CSV table of C-alpha atoms in Angstrom, one decimal:
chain,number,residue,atom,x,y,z
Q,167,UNK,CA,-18.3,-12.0,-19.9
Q,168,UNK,CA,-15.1,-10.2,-19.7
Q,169,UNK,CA,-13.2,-12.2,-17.2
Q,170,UNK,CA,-14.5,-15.5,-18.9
Q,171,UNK,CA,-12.8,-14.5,-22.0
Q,172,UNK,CA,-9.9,-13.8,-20.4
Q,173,UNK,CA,-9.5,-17.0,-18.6
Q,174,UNK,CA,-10.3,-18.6,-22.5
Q,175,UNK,CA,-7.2,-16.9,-23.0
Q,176,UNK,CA,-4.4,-18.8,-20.4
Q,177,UNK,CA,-2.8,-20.8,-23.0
Q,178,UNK,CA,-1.3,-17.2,-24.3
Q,179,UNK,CA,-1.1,-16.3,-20.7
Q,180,UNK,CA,1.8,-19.1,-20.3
Q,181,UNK,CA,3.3,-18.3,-23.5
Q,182,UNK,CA,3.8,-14.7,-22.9
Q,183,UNK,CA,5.1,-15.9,-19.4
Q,184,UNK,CA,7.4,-17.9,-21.0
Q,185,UNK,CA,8.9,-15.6,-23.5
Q,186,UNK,CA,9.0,-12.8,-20.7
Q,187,UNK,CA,11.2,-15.6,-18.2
Q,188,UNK,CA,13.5,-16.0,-20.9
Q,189,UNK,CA,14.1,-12.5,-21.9
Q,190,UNK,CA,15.2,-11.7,-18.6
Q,191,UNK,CA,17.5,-14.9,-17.9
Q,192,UNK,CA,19.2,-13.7,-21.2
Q,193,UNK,CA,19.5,-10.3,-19.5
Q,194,UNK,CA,20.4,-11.7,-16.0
Q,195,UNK,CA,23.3,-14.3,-18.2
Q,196,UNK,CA,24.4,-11.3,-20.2
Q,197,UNK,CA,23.8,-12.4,-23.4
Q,198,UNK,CA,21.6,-9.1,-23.8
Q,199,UNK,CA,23.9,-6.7,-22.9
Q,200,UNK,CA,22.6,-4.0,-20.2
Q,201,UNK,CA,24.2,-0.2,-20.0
Q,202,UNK,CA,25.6,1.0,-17.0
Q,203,UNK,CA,25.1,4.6,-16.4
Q,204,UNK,CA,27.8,7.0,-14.9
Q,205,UNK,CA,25.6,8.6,-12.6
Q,206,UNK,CA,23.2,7.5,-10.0
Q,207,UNK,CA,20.2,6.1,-11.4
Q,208,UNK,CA,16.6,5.6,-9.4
Q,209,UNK,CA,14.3,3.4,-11.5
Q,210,UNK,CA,10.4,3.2,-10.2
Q,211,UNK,CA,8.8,0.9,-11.6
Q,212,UNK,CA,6.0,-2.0,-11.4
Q,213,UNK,CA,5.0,-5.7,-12.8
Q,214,UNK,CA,1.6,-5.3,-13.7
Q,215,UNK,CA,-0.3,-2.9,-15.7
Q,216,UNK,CA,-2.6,0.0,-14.7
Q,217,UNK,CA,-2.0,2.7,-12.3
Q,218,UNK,CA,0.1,1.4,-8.9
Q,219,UNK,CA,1.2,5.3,-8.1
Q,220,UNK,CA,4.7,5.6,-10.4
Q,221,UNK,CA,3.7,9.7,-10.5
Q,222,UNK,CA,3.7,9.9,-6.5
Q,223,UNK,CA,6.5,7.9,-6.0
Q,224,UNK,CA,8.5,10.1,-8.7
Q,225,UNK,CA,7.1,13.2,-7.3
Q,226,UNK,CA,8.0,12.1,-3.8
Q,227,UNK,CA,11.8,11.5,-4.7
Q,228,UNK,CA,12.1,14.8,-6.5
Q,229,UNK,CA,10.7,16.2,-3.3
Q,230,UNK,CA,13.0,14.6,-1.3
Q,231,UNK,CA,16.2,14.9,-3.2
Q,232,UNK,CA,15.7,18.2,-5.7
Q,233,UNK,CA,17.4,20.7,-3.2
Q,234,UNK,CA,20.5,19.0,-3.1
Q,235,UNK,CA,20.6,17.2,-6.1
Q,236,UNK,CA,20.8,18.9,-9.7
Q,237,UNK,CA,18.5,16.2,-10.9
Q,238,UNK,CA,16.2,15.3,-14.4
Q,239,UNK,CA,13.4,13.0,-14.2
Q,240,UNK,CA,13.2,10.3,-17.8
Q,241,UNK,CA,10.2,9.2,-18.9
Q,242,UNK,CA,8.4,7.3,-21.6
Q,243,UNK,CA,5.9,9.9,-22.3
Q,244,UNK,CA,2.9,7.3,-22.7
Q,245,UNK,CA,0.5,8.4,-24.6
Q,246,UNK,CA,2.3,11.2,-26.3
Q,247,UNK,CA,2.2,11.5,-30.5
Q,248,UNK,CA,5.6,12.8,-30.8
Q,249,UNK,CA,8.6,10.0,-31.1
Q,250,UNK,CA,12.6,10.0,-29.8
Q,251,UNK,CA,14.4,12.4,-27.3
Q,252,UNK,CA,12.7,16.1,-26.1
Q,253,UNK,CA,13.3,18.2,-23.1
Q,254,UNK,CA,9.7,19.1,-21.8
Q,255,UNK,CA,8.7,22.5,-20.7
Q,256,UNK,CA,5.8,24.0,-19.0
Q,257,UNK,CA,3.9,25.2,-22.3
Q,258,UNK,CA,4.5,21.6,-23.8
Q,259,UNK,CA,0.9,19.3,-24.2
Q,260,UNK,CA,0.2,16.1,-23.5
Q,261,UNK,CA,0.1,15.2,-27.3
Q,262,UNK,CA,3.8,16.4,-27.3
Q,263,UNK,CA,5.3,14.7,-24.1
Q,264,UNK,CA,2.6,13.0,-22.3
Q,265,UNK,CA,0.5,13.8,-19.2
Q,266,UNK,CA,2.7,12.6,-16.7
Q,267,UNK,CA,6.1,14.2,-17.8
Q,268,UNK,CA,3.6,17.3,-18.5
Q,269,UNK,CA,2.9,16.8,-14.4
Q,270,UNK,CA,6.1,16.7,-13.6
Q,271,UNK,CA,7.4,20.1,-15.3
Q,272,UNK,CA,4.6,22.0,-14.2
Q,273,UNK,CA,4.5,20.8,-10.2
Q,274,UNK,CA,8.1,21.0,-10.4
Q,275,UNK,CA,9.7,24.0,-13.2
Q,276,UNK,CA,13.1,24.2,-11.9
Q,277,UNK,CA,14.0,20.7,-12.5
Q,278,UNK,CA,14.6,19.1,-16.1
Q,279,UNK,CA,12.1,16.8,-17.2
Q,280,UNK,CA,13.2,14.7,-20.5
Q,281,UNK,CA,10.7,12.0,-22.4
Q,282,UNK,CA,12.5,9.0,-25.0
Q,283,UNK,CA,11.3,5.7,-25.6
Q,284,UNK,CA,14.6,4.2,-25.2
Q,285,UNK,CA,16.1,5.3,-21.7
Q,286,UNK,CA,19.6,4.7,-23.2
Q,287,UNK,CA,19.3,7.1,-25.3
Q,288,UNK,CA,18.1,9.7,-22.4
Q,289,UNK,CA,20.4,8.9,-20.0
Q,290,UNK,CA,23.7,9.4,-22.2
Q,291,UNK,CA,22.1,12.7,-23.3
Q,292,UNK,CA,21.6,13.8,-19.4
Q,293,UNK,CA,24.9,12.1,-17.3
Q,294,UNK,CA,27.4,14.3,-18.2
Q,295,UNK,CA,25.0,17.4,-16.8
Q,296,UNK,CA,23.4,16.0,-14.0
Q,297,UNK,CA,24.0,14.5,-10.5
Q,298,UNK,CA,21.1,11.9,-10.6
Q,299,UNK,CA,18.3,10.2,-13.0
Q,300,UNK,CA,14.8,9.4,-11.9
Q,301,UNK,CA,13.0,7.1,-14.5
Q,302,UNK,CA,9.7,6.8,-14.1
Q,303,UNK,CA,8.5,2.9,-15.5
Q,304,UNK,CA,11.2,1.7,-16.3
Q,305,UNK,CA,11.5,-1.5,-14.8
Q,306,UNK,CA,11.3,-3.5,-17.5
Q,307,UNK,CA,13.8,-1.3,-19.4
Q,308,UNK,CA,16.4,-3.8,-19.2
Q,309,UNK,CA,18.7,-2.6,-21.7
Q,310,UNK,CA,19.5,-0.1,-18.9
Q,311,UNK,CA,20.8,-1.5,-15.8
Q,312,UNK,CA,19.3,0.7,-12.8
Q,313,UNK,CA,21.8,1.9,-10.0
Q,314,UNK,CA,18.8,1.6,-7.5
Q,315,UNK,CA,14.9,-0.2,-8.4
Q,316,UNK,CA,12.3,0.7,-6.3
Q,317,UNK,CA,9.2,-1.8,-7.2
Q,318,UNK,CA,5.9,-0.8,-6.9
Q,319,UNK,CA,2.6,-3.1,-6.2
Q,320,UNK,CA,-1.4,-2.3,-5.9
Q,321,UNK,CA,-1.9,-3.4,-2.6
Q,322,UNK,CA,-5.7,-5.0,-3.8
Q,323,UNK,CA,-3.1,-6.4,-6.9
Q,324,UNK,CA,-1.8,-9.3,-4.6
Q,325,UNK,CA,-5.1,-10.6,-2.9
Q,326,UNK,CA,-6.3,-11.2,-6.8
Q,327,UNK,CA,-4.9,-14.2,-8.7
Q,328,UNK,CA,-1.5,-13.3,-10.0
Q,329,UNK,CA,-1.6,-14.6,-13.5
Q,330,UNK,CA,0.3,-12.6,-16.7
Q,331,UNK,CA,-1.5,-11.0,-19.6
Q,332,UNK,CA,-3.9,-11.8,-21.2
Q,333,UNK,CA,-5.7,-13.8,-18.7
Q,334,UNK,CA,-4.6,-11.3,-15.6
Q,335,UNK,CA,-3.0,-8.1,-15.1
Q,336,UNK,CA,0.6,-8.6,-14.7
Q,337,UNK,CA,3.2,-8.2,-17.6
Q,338,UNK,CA,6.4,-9.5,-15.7
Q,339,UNK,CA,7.0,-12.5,-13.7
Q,340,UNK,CA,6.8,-12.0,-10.0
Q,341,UNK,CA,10.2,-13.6,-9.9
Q,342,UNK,CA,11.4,-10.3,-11.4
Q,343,UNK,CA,11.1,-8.8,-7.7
Q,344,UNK,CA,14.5,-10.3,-6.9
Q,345,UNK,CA,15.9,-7.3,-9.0
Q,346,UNK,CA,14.1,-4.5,-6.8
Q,347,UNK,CA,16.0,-2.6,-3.9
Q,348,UNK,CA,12.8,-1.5,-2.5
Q,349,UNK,CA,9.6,-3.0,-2.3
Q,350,UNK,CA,6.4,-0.7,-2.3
Q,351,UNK,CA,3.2,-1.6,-1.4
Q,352,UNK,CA,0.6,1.1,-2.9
Q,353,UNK,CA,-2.6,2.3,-1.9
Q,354,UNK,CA,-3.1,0.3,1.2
Q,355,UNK,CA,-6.0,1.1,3.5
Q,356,UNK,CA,-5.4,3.1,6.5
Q,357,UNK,CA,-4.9,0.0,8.9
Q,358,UNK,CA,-3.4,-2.6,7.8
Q,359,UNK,CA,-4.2,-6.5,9.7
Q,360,UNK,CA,-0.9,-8.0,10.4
Q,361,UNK,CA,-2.9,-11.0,8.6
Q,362,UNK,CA,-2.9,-8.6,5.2
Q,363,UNK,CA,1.0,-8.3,5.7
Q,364,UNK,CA,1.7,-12.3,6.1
Q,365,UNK,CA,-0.3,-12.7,3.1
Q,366,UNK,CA,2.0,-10.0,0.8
Q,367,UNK,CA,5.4,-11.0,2.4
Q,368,UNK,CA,4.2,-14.9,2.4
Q,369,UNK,CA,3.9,-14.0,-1.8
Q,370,UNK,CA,7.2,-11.2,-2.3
Q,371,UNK,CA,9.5,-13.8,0.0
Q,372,UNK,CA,9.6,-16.6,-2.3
Q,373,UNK,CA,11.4,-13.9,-4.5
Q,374,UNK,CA,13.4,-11.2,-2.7
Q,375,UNK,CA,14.3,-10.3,0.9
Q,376,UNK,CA,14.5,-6.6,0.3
Q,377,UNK,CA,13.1,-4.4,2.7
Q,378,UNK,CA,9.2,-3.4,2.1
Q,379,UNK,CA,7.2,-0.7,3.1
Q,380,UNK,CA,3.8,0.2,2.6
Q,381,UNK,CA,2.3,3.8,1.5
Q,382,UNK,CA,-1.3,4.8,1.2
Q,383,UNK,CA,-2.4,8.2,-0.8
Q,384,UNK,CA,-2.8,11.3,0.6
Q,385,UNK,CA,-5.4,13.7,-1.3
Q,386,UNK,CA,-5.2,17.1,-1.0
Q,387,UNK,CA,-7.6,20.4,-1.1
Q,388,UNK,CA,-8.7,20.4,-4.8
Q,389,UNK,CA,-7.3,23.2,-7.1
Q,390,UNK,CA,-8.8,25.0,-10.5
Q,391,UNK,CA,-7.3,24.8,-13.9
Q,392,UNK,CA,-5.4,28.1,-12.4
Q,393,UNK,CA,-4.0,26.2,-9.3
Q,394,UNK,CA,-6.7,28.5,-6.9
Q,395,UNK,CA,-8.3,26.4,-4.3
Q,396,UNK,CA,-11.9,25.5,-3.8
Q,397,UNK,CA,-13.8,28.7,-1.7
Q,398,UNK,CA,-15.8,25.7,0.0
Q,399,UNK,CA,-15.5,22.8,1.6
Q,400,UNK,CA,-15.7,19.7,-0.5
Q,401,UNK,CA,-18.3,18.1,1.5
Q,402,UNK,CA,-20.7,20.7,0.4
Q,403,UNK,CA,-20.8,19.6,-3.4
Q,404,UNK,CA,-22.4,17.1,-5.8
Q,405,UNK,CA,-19.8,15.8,-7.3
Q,406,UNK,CA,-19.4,14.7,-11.3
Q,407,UNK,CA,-16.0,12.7,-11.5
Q,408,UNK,CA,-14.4,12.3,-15.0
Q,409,UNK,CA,-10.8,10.3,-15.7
Q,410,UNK,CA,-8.3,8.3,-17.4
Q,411,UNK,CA,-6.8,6.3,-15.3
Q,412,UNK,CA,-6.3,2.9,-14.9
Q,413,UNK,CA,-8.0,2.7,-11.2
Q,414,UNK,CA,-10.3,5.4,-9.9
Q,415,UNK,CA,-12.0,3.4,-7.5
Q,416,UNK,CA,-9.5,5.5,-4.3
Q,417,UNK,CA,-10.7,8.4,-5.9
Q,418,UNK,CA,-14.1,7.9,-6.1
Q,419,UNK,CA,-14.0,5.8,-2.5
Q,420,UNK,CA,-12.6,9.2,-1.1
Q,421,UNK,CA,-15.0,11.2,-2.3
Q,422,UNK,CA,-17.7,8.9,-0.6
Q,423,UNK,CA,-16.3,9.0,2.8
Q,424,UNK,CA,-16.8,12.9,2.8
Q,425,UNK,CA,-20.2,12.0,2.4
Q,426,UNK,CA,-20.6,13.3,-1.4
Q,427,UNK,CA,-22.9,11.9,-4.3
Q,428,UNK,CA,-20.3,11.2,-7.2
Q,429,UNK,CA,-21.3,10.4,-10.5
Q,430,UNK,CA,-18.8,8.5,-12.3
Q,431,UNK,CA,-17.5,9.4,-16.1
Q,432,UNK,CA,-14.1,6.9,-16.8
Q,433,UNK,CA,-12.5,6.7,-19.8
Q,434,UNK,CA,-9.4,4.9,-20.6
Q,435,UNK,CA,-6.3,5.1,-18.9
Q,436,UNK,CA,-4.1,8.6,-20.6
Q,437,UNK,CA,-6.9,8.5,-22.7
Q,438,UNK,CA,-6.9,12.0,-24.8
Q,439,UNK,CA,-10.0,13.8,-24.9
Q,440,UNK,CA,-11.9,15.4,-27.7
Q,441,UNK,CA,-14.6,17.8,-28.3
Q,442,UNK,CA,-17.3,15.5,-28.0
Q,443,UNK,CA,-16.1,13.9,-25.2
Q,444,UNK,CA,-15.8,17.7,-23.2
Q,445,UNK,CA,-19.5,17.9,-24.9
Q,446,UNK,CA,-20.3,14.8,-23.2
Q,447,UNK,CA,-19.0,15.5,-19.6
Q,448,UNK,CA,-20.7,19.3,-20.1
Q,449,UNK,CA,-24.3,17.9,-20.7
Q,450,UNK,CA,-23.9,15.1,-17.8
Q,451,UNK,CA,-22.9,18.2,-15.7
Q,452,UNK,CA,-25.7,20.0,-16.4
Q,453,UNK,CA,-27.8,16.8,-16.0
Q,454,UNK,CA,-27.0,17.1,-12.3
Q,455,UNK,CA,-29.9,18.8,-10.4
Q,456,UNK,CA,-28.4,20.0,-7.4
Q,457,UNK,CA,-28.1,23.6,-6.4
Q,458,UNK,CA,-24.1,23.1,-6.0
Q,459,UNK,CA,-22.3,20.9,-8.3
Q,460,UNK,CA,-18.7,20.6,-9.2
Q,461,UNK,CA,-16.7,19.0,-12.0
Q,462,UNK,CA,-13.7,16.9,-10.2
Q,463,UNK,CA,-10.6,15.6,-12.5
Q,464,UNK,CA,-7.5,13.8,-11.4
Q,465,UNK,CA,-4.5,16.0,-11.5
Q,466,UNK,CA,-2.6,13.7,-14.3
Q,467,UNK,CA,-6.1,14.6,-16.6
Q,468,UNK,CA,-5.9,17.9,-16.2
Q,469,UNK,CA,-3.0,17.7,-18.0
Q,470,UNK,CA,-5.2,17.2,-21.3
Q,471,UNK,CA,-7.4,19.6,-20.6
Q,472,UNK,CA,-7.1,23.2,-22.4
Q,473,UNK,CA,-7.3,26.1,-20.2
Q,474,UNK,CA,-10.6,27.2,-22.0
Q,475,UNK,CA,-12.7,23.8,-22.3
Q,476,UNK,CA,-14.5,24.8,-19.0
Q,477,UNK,CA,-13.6,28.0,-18.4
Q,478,UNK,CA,-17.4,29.2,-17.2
Q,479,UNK,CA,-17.9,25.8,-15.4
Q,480,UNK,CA,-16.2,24.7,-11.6
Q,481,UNK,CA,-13.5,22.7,-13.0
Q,482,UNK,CA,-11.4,21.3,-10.3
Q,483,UNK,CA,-8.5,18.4,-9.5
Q,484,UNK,CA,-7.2,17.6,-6.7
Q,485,UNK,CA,-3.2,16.9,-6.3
Q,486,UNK,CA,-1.8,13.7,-4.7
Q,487,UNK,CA,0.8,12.4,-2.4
Q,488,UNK,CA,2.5,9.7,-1.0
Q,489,UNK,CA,2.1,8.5,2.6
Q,490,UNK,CA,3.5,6.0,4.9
Q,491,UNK,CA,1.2,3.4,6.2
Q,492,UNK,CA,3.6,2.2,8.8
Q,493,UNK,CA,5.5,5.2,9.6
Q,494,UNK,CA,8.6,4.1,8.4
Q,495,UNK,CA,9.2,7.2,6.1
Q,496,UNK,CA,12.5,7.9,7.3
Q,497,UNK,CA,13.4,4.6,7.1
Q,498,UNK,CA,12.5,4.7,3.5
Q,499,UNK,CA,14.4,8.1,3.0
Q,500,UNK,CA,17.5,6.8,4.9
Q,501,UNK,CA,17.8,3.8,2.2
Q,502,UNK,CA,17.6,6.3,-0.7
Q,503,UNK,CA,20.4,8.2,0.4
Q,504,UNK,CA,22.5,5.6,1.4
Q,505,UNK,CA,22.3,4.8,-2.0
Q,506,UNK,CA,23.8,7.9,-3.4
Q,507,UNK,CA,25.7,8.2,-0.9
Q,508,UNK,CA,27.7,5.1,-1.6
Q,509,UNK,CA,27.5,6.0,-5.1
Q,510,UNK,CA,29.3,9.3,-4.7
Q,511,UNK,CA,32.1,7.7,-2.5
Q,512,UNK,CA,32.5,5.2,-5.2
């Protein structure tokens, strides 16, 4: 009934395709005027909505680039209930700066980690004290003019009809790709059929002829609310899955290969729990009759979470990273620092 709906709904599908086209040939004309920042700037961003892997991709730059950069990462902070410019620090919530900033600070304390709705405003706060800029979503952000865009896509995005919102998923013209200096294909399968690459490079070459790679996610060993890892192995639980995030199906699909039963509680994407909500997941725990059970999260989730909610229950998450399908990860590094390395001899 959904998806009917939404198809009743293509005649504002081409009119919010429209209006989005011209915004950015105004942009691309100069007739809105973009600023320019003084220091190198790496935007991540992505065309359509829901979860294509922004937080990996960040966390994998920062990785990559902390120990010789003095950096700051600049973010929205969706979902937050606060408004302007803050620094976030590790005793911040998610009501103040959001979950994923929150991620940030706390996987990463020595760097600065800044939230603002308009990036503009961030950035001239931050380039007179830092080498480099990371913005997380902020590809559509076009009052700010990006040193370096890397674009993200959902690998299962581009096998789906590629139709704007309402009717689909995307909220930017795939003719916006010519902007990007990367292109990133997210959370492809472990093999990839050269017939699956013809397919995504048939669709992104009508656009752009930057170089694309594709990445897959790596899950680690899941961690407590106190960062201490599971005593067991994973594979020896029932497993009761609650998030908010746009796509769990990898999550969950992971969890079935290790040969777990997972039961399934999804709420909306950054969605921001309450007491009857924790009441809810509690009671569905208990529900579960197995001998050894286990509460999983996401690690962006247990961002919302207060220390204490579960604090006599197995509350677990488990972490995230990026991975190269192809093993072109050097390759991929190698553009990033050519970047700043052109910058800096500018």
């Amino acid at each position: 009934m959904i998806k009917v709906f939404r198809w009743l709904l293509l005649p504002f599908s081409l009119l919010y395709q429209a209006i989005v086209w011209l915004r950015n040939r105004l942009y691309d004309k100069n007739i809105f005027k973009s600023y320019t920042a003084t220091i190198p700037t790496l935007v991540i961003g992505n065309l359509a909505v829901g979860g294509t892997g922004k937080s990996p991709m960040t966390e994998y730059l920062v990785r990559l680039l902390k120990d010789r950069y003095t950096l700051a990462t600049l973010s929205r902070g969706y979902g937050r209930k606060t408004k302007g410019y803050r620094t976030v620090t590790i005793d911040s919530t998610a009501a103040q700066v959001g979950d994923e900033p929150l991620q940030f600070k706390r996987k990463f304390p020595e760097i600065t980690v800044v939230v603002s709705e308009d990036r503009v405003t961030g950035i001239k706060k931050l380039q007179d004290k830092f080498d480099l800029v990371i913005l997380d979503d902020a590809y559509q952000h076009r009052k700010l003019k990006p040193g370096y865009s890397i674009l993200l896509f959902d690998f299962y995005s581009l096998f789906k009809p590629l139709l704007p919102l309402p009717t689909g998923d995307f909220r930017d013209n795939l003719s916006a790709s010519r902007r990007a200096d990367l292109l990133v294909i997210t959370k492809c399968p472990e093999v990839i059929t050269e017939e699956q690459k013809a397919h995504i490079e048939h669709i992104l070459r009508k656009y752009t002829r930057s170089p694309i790679f594709y990445t897959g996610i790596f899950y680690q060993l899941p961690l407590s609310i106190t960062k201490q890892p599971l005593p067991d192995a994973l594979t020896d639980y029932d497993i009761l899955l609650f998030c908010g995030i746009a796509n769990p199906t990898p999550l969950v699909q992971y969890l079935l290969k290790t040969g777990n039963r997972v039961e399934l509680l999804q709420f909306s994407d950054h969605y921001n729990y309450n007491d009857t909500d924790f009441e809810k997941i509690i009671t569905r725990y208990h529900s579960i009759t197995s001998d050894k059970k286990i509460i999983i999260t996401t690690e962006k989730d247990i961002q919302r979470i207060p220390v204490h909610t579960f604090e006599t229950l197995p509350l677990y998450y488990i972490p995230i990273h990026l991975k190269t399908v192809d093993q072109q990860q050097h390759t991929f590094d190698t553009f990033i620092e050519n970047y700043l390395k052109s910058v800096k001899e500018y």
